[in-house]
XYZ file of C-alpha atoms in Angstrom:
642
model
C 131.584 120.254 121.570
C 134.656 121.824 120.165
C 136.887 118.881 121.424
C 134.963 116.304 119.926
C 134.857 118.846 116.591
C 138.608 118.970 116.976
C 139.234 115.169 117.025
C 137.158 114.543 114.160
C 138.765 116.898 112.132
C 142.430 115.203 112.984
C 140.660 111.618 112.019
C 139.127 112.720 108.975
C 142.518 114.327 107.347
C 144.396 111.422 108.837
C 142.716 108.925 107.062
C 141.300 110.726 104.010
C 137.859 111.296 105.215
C 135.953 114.565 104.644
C 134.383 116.439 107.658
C 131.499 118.247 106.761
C 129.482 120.821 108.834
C 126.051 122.357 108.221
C 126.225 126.190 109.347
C 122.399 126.191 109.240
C 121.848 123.928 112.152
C 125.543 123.077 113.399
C 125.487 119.244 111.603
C 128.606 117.316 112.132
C 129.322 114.578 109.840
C 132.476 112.740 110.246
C 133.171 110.364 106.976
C 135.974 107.992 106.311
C 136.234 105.238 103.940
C 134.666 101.880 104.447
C 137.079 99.298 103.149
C 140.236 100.862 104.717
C 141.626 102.987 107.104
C 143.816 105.342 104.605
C 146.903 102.544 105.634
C 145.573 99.510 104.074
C 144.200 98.056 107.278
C 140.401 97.131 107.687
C 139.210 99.981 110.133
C 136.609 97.314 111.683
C 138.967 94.625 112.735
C 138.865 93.943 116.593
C 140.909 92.811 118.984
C 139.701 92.191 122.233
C 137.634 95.602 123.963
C 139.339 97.823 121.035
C 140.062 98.642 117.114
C 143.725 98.170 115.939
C 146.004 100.726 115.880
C 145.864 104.348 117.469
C 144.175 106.049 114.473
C 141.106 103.527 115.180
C 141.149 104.172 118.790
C 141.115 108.238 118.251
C 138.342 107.579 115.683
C 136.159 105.937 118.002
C 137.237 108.994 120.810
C 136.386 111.844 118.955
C 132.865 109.637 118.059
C 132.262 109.000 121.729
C 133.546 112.545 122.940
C 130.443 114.487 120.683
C 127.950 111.773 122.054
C 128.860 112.253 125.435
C 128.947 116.276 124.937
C 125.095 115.925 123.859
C 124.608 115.053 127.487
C 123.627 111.497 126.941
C 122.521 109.302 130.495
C 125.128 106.844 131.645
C 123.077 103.974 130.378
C 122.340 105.322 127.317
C 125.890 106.192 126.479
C 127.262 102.803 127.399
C 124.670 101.594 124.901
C 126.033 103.775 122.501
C 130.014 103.272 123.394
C 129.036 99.570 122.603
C 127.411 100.084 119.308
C 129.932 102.541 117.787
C 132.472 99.814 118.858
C 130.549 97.261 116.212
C 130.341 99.829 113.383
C 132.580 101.594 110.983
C 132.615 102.956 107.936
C 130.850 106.928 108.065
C 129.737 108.035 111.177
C 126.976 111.098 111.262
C 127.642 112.668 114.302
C 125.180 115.575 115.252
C 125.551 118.304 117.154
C 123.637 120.081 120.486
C 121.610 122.387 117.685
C 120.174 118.915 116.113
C 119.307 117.446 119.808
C 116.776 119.751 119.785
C 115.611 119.987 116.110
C 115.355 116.258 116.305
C 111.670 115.749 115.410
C 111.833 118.337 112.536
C 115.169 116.064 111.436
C 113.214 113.419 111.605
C 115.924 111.265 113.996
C 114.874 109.189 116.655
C 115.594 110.094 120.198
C 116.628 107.838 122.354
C 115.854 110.121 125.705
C 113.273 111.529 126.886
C 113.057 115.274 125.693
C 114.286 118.361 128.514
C 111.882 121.049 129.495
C 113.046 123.016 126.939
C 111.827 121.125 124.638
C 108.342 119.762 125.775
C 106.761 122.204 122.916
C 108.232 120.340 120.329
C 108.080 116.673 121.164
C 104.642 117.128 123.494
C 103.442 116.626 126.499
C 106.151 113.875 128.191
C 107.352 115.651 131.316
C 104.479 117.779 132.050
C 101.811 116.936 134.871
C 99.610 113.841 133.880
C 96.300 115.187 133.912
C 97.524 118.321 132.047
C 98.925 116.035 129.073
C 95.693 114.035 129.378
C 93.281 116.992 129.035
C 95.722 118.496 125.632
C 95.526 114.789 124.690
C 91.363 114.761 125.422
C 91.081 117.823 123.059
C 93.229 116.357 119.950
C 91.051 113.371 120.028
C 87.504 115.027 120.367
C 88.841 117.420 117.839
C 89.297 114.293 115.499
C 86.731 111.921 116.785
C 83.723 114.480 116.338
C 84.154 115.256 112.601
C 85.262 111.413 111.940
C 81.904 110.239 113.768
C 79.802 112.815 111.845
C 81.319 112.046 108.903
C 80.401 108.583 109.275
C 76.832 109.024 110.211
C 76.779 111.040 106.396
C 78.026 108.452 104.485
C 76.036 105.422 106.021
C 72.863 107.767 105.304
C 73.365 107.168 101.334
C 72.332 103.475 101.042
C 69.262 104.189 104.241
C 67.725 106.996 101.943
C 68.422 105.016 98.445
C 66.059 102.284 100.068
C 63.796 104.457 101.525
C 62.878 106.393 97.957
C 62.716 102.398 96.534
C 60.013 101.645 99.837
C 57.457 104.108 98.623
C 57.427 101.903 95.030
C 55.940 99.049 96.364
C 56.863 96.120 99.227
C 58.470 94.132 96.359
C 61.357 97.151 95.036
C 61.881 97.250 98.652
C 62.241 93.736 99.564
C 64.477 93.565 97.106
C 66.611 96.413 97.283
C 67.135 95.850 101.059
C 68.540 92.023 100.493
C 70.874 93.991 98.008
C 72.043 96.547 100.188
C 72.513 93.703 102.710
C 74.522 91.476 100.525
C 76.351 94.404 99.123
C 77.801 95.726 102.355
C 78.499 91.898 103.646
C 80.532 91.377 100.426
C 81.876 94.356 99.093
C 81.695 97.521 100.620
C 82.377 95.890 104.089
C 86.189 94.583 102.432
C 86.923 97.495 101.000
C 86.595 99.659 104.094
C 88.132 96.865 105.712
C 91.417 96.937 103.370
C 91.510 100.606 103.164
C 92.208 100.709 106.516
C 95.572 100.092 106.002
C 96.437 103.177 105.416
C 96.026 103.996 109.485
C 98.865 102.247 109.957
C 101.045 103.346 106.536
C 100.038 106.646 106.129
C 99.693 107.160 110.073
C 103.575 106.942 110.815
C 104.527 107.836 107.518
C 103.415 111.138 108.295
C 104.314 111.233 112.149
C 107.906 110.184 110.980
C 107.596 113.426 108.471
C 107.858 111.516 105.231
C 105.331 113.352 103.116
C 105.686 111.498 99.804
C 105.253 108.185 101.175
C 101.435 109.060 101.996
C 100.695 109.568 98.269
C 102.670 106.449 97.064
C 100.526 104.414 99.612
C 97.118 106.024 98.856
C 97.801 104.886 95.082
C 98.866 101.293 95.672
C 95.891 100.932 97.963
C 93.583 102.001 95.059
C 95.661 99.446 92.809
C 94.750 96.478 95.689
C 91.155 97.523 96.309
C 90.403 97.681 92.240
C 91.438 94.443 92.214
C 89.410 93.192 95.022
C 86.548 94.769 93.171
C 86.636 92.737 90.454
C 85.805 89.076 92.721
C 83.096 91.437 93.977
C 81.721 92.599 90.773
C 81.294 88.683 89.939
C 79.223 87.854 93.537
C 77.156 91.357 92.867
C 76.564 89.860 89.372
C 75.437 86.923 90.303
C 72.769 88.024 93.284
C 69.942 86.469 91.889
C 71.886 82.797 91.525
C 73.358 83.446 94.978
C 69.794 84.295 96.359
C 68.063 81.590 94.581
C 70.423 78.773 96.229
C 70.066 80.418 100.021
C 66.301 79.396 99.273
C 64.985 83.171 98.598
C 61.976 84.121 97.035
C 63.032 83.842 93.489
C 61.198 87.447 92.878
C 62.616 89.019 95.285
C 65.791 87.550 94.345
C 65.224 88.516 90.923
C 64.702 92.393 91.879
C 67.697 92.526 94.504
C 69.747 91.117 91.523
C 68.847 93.704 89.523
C 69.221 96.222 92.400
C 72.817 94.914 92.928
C 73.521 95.247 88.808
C 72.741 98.605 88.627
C 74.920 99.291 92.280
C 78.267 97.960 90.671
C 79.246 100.917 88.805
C 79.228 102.438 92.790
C 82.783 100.296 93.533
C 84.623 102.602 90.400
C 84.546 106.095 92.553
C 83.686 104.139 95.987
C 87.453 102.413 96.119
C 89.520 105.681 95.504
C 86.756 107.797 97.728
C 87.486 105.376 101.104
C 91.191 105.808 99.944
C 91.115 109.362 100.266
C 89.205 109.517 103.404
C 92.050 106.997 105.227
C 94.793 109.756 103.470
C 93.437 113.127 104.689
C 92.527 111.252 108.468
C 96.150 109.892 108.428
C 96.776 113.762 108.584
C 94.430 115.015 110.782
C 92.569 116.923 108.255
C 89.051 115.380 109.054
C 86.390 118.447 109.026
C 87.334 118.633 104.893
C 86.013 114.928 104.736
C 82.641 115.535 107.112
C 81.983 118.476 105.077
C 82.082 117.048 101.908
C 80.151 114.153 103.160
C 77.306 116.605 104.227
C 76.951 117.784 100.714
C 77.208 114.512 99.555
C 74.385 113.564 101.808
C 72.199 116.434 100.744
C 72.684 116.072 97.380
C 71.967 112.442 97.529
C 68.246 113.219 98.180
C 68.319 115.255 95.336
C 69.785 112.906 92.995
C 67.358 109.711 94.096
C 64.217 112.243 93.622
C 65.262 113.095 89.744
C 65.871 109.487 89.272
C 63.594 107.343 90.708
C 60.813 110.121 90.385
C 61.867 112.478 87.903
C 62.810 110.313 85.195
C 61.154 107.251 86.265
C 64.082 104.287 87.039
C 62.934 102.882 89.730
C 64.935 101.163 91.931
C 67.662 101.338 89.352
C 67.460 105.209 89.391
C 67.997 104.488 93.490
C 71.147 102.240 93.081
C 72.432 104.006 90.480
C 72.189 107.654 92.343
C 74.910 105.765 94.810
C 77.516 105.877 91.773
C 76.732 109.797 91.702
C 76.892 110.615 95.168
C 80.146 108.668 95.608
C 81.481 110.258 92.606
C 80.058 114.080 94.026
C 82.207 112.886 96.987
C 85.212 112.153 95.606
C 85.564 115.165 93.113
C 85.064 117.087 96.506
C 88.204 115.265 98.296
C 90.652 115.560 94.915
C 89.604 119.283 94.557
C 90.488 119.436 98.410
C 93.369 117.508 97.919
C 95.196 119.612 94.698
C 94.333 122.710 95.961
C 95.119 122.942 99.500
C 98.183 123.806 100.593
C 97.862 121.227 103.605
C 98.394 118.500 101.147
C 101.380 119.972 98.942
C 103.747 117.831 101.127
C 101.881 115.041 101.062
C 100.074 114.550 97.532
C 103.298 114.799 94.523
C 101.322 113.102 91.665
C 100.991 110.030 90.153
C 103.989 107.774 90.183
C 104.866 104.187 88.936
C 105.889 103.273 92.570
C 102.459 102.634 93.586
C 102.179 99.272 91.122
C 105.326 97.715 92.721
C 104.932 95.609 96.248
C 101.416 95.143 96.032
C 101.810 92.431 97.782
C 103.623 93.466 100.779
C 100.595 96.114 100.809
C 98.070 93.186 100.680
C 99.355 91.371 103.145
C 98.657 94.209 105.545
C 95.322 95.120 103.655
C 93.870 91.678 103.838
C 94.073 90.987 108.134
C 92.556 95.018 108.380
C 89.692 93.288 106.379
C 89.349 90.522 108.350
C 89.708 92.316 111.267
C 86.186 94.224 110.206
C 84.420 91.660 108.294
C 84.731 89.534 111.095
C 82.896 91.210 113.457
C 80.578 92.922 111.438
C 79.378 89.287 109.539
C 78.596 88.434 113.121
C 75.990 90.532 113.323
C 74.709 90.193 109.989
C 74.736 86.371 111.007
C 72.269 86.920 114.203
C 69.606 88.131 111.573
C 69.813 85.280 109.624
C 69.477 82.851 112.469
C 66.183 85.315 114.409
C 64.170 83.760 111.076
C 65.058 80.270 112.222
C 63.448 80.717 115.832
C 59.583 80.455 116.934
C 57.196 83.400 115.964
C 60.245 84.176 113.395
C 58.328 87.498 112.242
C 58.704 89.214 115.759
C 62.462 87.969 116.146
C 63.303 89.235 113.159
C 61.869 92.757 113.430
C 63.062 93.487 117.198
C 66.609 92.173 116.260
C 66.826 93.952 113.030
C 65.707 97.599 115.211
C 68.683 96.517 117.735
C 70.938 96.195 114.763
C 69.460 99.520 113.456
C 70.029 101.159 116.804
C 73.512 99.811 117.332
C 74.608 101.309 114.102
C 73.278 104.301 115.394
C 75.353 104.450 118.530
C 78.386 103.086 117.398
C 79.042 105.986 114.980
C 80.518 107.250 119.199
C 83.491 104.429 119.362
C 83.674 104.132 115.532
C 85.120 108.380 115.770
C 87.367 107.512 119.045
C 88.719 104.404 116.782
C 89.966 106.303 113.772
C 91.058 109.374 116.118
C 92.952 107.188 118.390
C 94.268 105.225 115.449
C 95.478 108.748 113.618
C 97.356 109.629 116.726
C 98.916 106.695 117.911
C 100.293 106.121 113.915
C 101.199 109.257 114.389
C 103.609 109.394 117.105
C 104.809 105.858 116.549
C 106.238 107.438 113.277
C 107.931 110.424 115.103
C 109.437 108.360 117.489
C 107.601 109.363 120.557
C 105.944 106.146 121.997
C 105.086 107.365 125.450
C 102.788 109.885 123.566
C 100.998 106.926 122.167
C 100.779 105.278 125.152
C 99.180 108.643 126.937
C 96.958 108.605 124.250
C 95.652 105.084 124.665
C 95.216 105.268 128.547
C 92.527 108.896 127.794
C 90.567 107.087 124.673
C 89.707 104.078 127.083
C 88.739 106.890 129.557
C 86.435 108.700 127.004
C 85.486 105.464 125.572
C 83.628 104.133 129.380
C 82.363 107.971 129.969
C 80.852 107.750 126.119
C 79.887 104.305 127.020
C 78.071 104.860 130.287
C 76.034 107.875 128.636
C 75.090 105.973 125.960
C 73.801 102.937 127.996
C 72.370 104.913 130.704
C 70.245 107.138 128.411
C 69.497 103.902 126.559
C 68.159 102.383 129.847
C 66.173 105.471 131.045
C 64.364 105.522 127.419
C 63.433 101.667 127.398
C 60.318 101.711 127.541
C 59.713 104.791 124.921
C 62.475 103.760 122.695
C 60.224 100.807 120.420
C 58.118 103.657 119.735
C 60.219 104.971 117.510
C 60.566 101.994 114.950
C 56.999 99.982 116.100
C 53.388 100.943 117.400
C 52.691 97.336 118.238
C 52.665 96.861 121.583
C 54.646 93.361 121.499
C 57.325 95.034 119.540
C 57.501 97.447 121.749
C 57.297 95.680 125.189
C 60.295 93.340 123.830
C 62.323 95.905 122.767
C 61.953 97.132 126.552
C 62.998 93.759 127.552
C 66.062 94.067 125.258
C 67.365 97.317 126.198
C 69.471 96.462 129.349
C 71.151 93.932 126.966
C 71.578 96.414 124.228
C 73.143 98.956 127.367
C 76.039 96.348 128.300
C 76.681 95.985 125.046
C 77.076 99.338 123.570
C 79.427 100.047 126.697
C 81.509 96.968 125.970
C 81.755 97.750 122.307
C 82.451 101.573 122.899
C 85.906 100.427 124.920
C 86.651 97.137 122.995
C 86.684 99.419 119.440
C 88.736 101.938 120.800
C 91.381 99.512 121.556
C 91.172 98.469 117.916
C 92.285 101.879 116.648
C 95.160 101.291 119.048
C 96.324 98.074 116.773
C 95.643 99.676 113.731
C 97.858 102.526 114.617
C 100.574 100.047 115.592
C 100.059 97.613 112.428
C 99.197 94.712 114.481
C 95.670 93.623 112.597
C 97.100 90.512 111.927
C 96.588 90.151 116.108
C 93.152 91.782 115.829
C 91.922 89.783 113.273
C 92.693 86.640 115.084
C 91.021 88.222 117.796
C 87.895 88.372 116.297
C 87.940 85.233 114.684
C 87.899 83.635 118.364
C 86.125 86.128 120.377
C 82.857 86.273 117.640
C 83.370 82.218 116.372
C 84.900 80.515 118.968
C 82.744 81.945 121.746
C 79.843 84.617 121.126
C 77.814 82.525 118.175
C 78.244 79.089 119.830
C 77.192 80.716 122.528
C 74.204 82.754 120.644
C 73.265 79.235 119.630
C 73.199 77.753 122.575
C 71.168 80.239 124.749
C 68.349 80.661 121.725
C 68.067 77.699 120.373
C 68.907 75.475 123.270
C 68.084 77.407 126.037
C 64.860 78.806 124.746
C 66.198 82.556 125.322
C 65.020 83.507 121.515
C 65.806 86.659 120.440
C 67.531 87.739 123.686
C 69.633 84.657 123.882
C 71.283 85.615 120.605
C 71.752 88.555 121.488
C 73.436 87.563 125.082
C 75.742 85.454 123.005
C 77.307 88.653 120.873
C 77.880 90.552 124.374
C 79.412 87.319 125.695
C 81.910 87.519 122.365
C 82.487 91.205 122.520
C 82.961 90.269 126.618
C 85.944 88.162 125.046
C 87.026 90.606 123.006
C 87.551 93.287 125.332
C 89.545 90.788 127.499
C 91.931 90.030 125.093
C 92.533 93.308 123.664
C 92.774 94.962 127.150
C 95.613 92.325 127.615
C 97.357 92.863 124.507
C 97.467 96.678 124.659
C 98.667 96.193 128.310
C 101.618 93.758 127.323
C 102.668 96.368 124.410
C 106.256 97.262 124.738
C 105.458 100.926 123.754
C 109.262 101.780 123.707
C 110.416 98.783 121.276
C 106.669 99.515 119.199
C 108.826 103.397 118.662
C 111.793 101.863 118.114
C 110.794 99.574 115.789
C 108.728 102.194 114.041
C 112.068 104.066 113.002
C 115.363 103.847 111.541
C 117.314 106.602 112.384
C 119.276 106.862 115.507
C 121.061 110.029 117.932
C 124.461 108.445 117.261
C 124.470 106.636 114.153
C 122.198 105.719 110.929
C 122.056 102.758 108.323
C 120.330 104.475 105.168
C 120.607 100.812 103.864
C 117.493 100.079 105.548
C 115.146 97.807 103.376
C 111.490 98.829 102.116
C 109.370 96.937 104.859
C 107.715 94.303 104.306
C 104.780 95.114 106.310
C 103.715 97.576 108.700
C 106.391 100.089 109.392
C 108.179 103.916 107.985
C 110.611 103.878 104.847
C 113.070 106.460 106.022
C 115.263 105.355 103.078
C 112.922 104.271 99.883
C 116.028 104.444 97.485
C 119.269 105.443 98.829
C 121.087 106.021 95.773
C 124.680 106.274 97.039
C 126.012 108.709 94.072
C 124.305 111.507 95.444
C 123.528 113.335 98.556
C 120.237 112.306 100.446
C 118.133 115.478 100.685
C 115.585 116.137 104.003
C 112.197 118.175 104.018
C 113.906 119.911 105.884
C 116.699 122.349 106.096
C 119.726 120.315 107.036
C 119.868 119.140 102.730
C 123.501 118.029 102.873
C 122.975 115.288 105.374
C 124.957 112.232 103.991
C 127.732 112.023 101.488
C 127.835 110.340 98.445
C 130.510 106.544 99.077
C 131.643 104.903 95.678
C 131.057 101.527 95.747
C 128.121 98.832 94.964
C 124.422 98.855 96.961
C 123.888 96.289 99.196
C 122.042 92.943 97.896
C 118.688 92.053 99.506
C 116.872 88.579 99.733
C 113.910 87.212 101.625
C 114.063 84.506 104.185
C 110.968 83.507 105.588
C 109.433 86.600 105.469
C 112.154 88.338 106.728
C 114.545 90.826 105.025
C 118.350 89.869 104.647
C 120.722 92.652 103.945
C 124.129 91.372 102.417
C 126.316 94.527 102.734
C 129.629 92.716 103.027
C 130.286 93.901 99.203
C 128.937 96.996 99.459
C 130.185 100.653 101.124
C 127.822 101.269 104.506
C 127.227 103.971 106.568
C 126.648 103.690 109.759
């Protein structure tokens, strides 16, 4: 190293550059001017395989001679030799200390990591199947609490209706179409949008930058309470809508009232789901299931005093949603201000959040559409059971295969936000074969989850209508149904896992299209075709969904596959061994913000403890513009560091 050191300290006073040096963690930054090379010549210019001049050439040396020194392979130094030859200006030029504080530094890595430092980056070099077992662990640890959590939360709308059933068949009639139409229209997008944050917050906090997760939990609240108000006008209008699907106009008149009294539920509901995505992003998930238990239990309190208690009804029933949600909420900000897990994380309000709402949208808007596309489909197989012969029987056994779906999808649902969390994660760190370790053992645990599920499913078959029926028809269908319901639950268990894997990558635009042709293009044509025109019913509908989540699998098992998990890390990051562009532009979609606002008349100061990183360079900021969607950085005016 001290050759390299020496050289840059000859270039720097040569030319009027500065070295500077970090005694903390042995940081070598080598800076020169941009515009000239202390003689009035451009320090860029190139002629042929080389810079002008000698002063150029032992620039470029000393450069070269501290990249090589941080043992660099052959390939990977060529690489670099070639980029250093296309860049000028300041070059940051770190020393063997940094190579191995590199994740807490927050640079990229462009090797894989040495023994030594296997604790620090994870499992990479280490035997397979111990990496997979550490990697097993992290995700149960994540995926139980998630699941549970889950389970909690779904439970607040099933016991609302339940207190509203024991008024009379009409309150519950109605309040059931409400809950229906509520979670097709409005609590289905927001979860939907909210999910977002897997991907912002995700690698955000893998690539260590704390305050972004804040700034993107706030201008996700901004985009969802503005969703909420084209939901508030469909919840207002239930009745209307009800009335022209051909409903019973009194039971669209109480489900309209149901769904009035359920709209103050979106003011805490859109910051609550918000919250959740923010403390998952980090790992922190047993906070969010316990806070969802009390919620839960407190919920039966709260629909007792006011349906019972003080007599509202069904409104008491809808309304004791806007209570729970709010119980639940004041839980996760308490969590959130006090704990010293989020201190990093959480800085306050800030007037950041209400700019590029719509670069935030149009990441917000495919996550929706990737879950309101799949979950409509099943909402859709309900409505078309009442359009088939004996419409009464279709119509109860596919509504207790809906109800027993839910049930066991709360499995893949926990595997899909843990594997999302941790492939976000180490996307944002820079360590994509992590990621890709991770995705091979969630499709693992996904088929064992899968095969217990349907196997215990299959063994229970004929016992299992017992539980919702004591009709024997009911019953002896549902038996009939169960081997269906078997393949499906172990298709869905793998196919949702592999969703979490494009969330944590930002790729929903690619799942949403996914769904759209998997669930449209082939599983209700198909559902169509087998019960209406095949005469399979109730189990030809059915057959059609596992034919579309069939497709699905297919296509996601070949996308994940064709994922370039090395460019996905890349891609993910902006800071390099060798060299560093701070001039980086806010993303415009799914991706880290090493650089929010590089203010070039002051130092840039880390989370960490190398503070003097950069120097401040006179001169203009570089002008940005949008071209097709894509960023253009014009920094021919401007000083840049490289």
């Amino acid at each position: 190293m001290a050759v390299g050191t020496l050289l840059a300290a000859w270039v720097a006073r040569r030319h009027g550059g500065e070295l500077l040096r970090d005694s903390d963690v042995g940081t070598t930054a080598l800076v020169i001017r941009s515009d000239m090379d202390g003689s009035g010549c451009p320090l860029h210019r190139r002629q042929g395989h080389g810079f002008l001049g000698a002063a150029q050439r032992a620039c470029v040396a000393a450069v070269l001679q501290i990249c090589w020194e941080l043992r660099w392979p052959a390939r990977q130094r060529m690489a670099a030799e070639n980029d250093l030859h296309k860049c000028n200006n300041v070059y940051l030029v770190p020393s063997s200390h940094l190579l191995k504080l590199a994740s807490k530094l927050e640079l990229t890595r462009m090797q894989k990591p040495s023994v030594d430092e296997q604790p620090l980056l994870g499992p990479v070099e280490r035997s397979e199947h111990v990496a997979a077992l550490e990697e097993a662990k992290r995700l149960l640890r994540l995926a139980g609490p998630l699941a549970a959590g889950g389970i909690l939360r779904s439970a607040l709308q099933l016991v609302s209706v339940m207190f509203v059933g024991h008024l009379g068949e009409l309150p519950l009639a109605g309040a059931s179409l409400a809950t229906s139409l509520a979670n097709v229209t409005g609590f289905s997008l927001l979860v939907g949008m909210s999910s977002a944050l897997d991907t912002l917050c995700g690698q955000a906090f893998g690539a260590r930058q704390y305050h972004l997760l804040g700034l993107y939990k706030q201008r996700a609240m901004v985009v969802l309470a503005l969703a909420c108000v084209l939901i508030a006008l469909v919840w207002s209008n239930t009745t209307r809508i009800l009335l022209l699907l051909g409903q019973d106009p009194a039971i669209a008149a109480e489900a309209g009232s149901y769904a009035r009294w359920l709209l103050p539920a979106l003011v805490p509901y859109v910051p609550l789901v918000c919250h959740i995505r923010f403390l998952q992003t980090q790992s922190i998930v047993v906070p969010v299931m316990v806070s969802s238990a009390v919620t839960a239990l407190n919920h039966i309190l709260i629909c007792w005093a006011l349906v019972h208690k003080l007599g509202m009804g069904s409104k008491g029933a809808a309304l004791a949603s806007t209570v729970s949600y709010s119980t639940n909420l004041a839980i996760l900000c308490l969590y959130t201000r006090l704990s010293s897990a989020c201190k990093r994380t959480w800085t306050g309000f800030s007037m950041e959040a209400f700019k590029e709402l719509r670069q935030f949208a149009e990441l917000a808007v495919p996550s929706a559409m990737m879950v309101c596309l799949e979950w409509w489909s099943f909402e859709l197989l309900v409505l078309l059971s009442g359009l088939l012969p004996n419409p009464k029987l279709e119509t109860s056994v596919l509504s207790i295969c809906l109800n027993t779906g839910a049930l066991m999808f709360t499995v893949p649902s926990g595997l899909c936000a843990a594997i999302s969390t941790r492939v976000s994660n180490e996307l944002g760190a820079g360590r994509p074969q992590v990621a890709r370790l991770a995705t091979r053992v969630v499709i693992c645990m996904a088929m064992f989850a899968g095969s217990v599920i349907s196997i215990t499913m299959i063994l229970l078959r004929k016992s299992w209508g017992y539980m919702y029926s004591n009709e024997e028809e009911v019953v002896t269908y549902i038996a009939r149904m169960i081997p269906v319901l078997g393949v499906s639950f172990f298709i869905d268990g793998i196919h949702t896992s592999l969703s979490g894997v494009l969330y944590g990558c930002g790729e929903q635009k690619i799942g949403a299209r996914v769904n759209l042709a998997a669930f449209y293009l082939a599983g209700i044509p198909l559902a169509v075709l087998l019960a209406f025109i095949l005469h399979l019913n109730g189990m030809g509908l059915w057959l059609g969904i596992v034919c579309g989540s069939l497709t699905k699998l297919v296509l996601l098992v070949w996308i994940v596959h064709s994922i370039n998990w090395e460019n996905e890390g890349t891609s993910r990051c902006a800071l390099v061994i060798a060299h560093l562009n701070p001039f980086i532009p806010k993303p415009f979609g799914p991706g880290i913000q090493f650089f929010v606002d590089v203010d070039l008349q002051r130092p840039y100061k880390t989370d960490s403890s190398l503070e003097y990183l950069l120097t401040p360079v006179r001169g203009p900021p570089p002008t940005r513009s949008m071209d097709k969607g894509k960023v253009i950085v014009d920094t021919s005016k401007a000083h840049q560091i490289v």
